Short mmCIF file of C-alpha atoms in Angstrom, two decimals:
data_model
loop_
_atom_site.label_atom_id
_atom_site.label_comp_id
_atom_site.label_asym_id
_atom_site.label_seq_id
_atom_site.Cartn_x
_atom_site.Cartn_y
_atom_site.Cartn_z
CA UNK C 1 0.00 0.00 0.00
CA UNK C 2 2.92 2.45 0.59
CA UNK C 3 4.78 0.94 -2.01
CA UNK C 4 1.65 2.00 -4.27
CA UNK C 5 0.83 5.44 -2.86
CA UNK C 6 5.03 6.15 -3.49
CA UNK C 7 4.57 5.02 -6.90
CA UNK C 8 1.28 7.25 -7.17
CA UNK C 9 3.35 10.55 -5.72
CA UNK C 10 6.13 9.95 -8.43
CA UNK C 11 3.43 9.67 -11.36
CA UNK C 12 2.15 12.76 -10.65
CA UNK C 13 4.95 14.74 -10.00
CA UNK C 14 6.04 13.47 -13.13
CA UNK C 15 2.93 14.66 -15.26
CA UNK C 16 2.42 18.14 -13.30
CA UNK C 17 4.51 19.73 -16.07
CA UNK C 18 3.43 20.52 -19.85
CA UNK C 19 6.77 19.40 -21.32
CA UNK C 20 6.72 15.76 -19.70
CA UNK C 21 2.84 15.27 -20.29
CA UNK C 22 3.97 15.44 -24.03
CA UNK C 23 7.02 13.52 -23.79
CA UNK C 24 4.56 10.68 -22.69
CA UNK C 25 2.00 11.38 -25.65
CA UNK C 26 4.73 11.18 -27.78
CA UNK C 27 6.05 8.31 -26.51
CA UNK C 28 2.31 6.80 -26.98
CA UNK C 29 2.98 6.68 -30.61
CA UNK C 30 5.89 3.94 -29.77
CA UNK C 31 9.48 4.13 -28.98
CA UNK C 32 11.82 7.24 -29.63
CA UNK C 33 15.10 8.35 -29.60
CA UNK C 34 16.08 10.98 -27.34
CA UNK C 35 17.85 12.86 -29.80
CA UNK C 36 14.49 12.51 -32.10
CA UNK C 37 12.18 13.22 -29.27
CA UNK C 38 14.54 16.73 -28.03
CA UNK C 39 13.91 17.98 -31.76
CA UNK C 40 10.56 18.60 -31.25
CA UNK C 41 10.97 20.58 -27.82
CA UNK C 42 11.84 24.36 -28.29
CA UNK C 43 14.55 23.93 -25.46
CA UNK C 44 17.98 22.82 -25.04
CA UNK C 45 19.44 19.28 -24.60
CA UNK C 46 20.78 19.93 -20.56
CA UNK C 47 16.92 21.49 -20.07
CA UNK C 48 15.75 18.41 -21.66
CA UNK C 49 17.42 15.46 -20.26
CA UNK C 50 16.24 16.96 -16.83
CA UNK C 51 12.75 16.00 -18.19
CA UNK C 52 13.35 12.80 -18.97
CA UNK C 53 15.46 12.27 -16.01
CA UNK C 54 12.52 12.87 -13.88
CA UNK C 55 10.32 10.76 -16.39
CA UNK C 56 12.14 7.82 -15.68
CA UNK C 57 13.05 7.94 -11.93
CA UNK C 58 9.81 8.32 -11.77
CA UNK C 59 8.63 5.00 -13.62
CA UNK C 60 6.73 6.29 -16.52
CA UNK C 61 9.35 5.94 -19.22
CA UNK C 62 12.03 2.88 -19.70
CA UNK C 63 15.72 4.51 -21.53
CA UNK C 64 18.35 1.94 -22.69
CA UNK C 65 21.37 2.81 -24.62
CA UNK C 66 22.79 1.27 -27.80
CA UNK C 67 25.62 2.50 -28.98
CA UNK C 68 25.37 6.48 -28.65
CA UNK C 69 21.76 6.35 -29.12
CA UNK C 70 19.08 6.24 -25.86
CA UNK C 71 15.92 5.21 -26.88
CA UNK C 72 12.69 6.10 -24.51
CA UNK C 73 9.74 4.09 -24.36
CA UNK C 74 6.94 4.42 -22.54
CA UNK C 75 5.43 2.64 -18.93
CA UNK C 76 1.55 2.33 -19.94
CA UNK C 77 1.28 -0.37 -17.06
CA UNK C 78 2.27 3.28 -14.68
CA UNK C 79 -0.69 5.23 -16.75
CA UNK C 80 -2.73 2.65 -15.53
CA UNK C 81 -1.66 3.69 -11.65
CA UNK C 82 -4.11 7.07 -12.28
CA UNK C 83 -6.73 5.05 -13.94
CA UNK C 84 -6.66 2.85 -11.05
CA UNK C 85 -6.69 5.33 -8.58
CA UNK C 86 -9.75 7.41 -10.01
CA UNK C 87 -11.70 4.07 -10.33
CA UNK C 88 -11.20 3.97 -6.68
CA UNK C 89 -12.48 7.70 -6.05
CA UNK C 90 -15.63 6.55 -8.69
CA UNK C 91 -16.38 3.84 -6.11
CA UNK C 92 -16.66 6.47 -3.55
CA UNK C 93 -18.89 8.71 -5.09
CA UNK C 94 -21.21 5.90 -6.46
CA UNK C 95 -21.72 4.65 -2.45
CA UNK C 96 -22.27 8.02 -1.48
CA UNK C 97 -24.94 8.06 -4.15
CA UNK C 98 -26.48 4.99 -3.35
CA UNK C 99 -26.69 5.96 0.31
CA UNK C 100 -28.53 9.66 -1.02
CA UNK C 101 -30.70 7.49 -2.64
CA UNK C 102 -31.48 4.90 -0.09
CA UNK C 103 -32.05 7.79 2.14
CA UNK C 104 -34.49 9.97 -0.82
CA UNK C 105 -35.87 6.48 -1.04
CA UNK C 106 -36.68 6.32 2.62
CA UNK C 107 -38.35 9.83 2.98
CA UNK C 108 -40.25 9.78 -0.28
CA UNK C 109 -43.50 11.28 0.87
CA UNK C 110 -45.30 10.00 -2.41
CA UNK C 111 -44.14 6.45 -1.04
CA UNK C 112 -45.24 6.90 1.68
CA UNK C 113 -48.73 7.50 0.66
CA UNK C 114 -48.52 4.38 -1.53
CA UNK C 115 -47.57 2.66 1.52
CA UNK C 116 -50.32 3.67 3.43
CA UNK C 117 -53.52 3.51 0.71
CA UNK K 1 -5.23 25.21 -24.53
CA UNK K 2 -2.64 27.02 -22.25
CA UNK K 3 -5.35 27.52 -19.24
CA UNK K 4 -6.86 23.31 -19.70
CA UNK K 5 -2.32 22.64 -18.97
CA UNK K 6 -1.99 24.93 -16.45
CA UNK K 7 -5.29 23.30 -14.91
CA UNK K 8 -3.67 20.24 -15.16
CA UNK K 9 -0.11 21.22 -13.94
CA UNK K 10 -2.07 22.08 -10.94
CA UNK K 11 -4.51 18.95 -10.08
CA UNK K 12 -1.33 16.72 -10.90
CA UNK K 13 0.73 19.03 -8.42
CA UNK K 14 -1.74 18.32 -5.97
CA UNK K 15 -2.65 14.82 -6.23
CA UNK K 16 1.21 13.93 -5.76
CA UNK K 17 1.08 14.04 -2.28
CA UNK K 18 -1.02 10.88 -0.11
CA UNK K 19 -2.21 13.34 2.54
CA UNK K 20 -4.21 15.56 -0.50
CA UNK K 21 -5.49 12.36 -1.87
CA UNK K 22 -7.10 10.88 0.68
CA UNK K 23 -8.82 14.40 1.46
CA UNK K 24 -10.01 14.23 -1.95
CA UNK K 25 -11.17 10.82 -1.52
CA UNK K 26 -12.85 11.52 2.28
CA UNK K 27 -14.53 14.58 0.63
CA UNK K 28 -15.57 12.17 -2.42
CA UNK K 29 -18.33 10.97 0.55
CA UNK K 30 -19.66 14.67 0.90
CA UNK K 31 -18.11 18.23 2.08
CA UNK K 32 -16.68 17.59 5.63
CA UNK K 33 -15.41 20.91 7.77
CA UNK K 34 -11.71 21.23 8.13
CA UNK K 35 -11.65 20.51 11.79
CA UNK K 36 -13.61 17.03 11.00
CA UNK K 37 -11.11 16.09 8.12
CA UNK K 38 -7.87 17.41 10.38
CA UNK K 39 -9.27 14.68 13.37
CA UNK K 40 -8.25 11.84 10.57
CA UNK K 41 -5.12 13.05 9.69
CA UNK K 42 -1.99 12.75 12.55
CA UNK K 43 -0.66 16.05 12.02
CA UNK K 44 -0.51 19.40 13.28
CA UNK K 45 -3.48 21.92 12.15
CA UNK K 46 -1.02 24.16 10.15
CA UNK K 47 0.51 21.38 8.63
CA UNK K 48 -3.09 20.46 7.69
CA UNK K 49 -3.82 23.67 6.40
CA UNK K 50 -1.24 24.15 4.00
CA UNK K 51 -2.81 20.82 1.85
CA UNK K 52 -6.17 22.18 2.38
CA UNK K 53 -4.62 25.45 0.88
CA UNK K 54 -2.54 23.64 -2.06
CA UNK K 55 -5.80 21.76 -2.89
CA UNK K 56 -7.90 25.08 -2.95
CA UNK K 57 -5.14 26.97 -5.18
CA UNK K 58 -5.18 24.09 -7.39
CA UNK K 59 -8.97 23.77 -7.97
CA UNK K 60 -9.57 20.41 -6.83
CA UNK K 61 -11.59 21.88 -3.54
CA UNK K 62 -13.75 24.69 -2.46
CA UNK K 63 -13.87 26.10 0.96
CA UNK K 64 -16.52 28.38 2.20
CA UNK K 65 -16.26 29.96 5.98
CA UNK K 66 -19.64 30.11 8.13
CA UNK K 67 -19.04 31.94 11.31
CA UNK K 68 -16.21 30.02 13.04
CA UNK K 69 -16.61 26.58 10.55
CA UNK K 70 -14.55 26.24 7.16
CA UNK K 71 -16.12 23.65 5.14
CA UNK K 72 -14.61 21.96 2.04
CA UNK K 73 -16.33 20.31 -0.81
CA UNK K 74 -14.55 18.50 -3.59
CA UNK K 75 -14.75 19.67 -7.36
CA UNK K 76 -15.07 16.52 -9.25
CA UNK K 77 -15.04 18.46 -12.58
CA UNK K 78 -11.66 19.25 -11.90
CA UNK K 79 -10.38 15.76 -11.80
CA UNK K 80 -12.23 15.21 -14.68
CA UNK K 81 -9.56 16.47 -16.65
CA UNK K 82 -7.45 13.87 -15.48
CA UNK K 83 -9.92 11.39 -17.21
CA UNK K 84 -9.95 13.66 -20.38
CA UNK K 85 -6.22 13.65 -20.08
CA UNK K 86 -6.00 9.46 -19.77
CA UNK K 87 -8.91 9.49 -22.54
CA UNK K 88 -6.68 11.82 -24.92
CA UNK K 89 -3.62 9.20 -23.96
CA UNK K 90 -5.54 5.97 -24.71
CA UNK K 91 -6.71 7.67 -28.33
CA UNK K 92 -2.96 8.24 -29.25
CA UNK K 93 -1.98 4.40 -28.76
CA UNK K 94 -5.62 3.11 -30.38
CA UNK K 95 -4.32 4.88 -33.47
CA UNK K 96 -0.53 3.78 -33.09
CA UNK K 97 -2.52 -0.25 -32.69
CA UNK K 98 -4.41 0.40 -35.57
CA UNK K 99 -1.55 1.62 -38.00
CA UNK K 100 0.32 -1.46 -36.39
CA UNK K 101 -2.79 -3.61 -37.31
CA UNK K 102 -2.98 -1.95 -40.74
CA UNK K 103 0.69 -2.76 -41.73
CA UNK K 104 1.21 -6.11 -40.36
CA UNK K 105 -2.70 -6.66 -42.42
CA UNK K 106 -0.47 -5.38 -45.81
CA UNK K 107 1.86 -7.70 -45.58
CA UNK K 108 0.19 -10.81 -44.24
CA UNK K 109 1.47 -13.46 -46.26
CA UNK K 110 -1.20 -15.84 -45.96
CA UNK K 111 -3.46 -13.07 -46.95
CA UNK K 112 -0.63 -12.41 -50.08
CA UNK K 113 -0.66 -15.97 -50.81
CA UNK K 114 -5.29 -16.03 -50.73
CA UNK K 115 -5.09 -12.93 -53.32
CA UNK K 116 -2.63 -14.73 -55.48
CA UNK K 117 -5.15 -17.87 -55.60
#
């Protein structure tokens, strides 16, 4: 449970900033060089690698070097942390709606004239 | 287009803490005052206070003061945009799956080998 809400603390650091949140759209598309993906950023290579940096120590891209190439590829299975995690707020919200119900349910006055004809 | 990232700079910048999540998820039940949400939380008020203030500067709460009481509510349309966010995600790798599907269809061989019968 820790080990998840850690996990959950680094995914959204990671996508509170416009720069990474495209890096991983990007990245949606399928694997990409780093030197490939930096051309299409209006910023410089140092400014960059800081983004990706915090992409990966933060599990939602995968680098690996081959030769003097590092190639980023996305983590969908970290994606899926947030869709987890709002399926879980959904759950609350659909209780608390069942209980307003129940309770609307409960007090319905034209029920309760049913009930009692 | 630059307001809906800086929206969602903010809601990720505030989700990436566990304290500010589970006060999202306790207010997912219904708007709770701050003294009844700080009783569940083992922290000092002022710590309290400055995630009840990051949440409220972020959009993802409201607070409203009534005489001495501060109560909080949650705004569920702001973590919508997290689900249009994950939505706008899952249509970038549907269409990288169906160029995928679409090139390994051209050059099926089986399928080669039926139009050559």
């Amino acid at each position: 449970m820790a080990q998840y809400s850690e996990a959950l603390d680094g995914v959204f650091t990671a996508l509170a900033d416009p720069t990474r949140r495209e890096v991983v759209r990007r990245l949606g598309r399928g694997p990409m060089s780093v030197g490939d993906l930096h051309r299409e950023f209006p910023m410089t290579l140092p400014s960059f690698m800081k983004h990706v940096r915090t992409l990966e120590a933060n599990g939602l891209i995968r680098t690996a070097k081959t030769g003097r190439v590092r190639t980023c590829a996305l983590r969908r299975d970290r994606l899926a942390l947030v869709d987890d995690w709002l399926a879980d707020q959904r759950r609350v919200w659909e209780s608390r709606t069942d209980r307003l119900e129940a309770y609307l349910t409960d007090t319905d006055p034209e029920q309760e004239t049913r009930e009692q004809q």
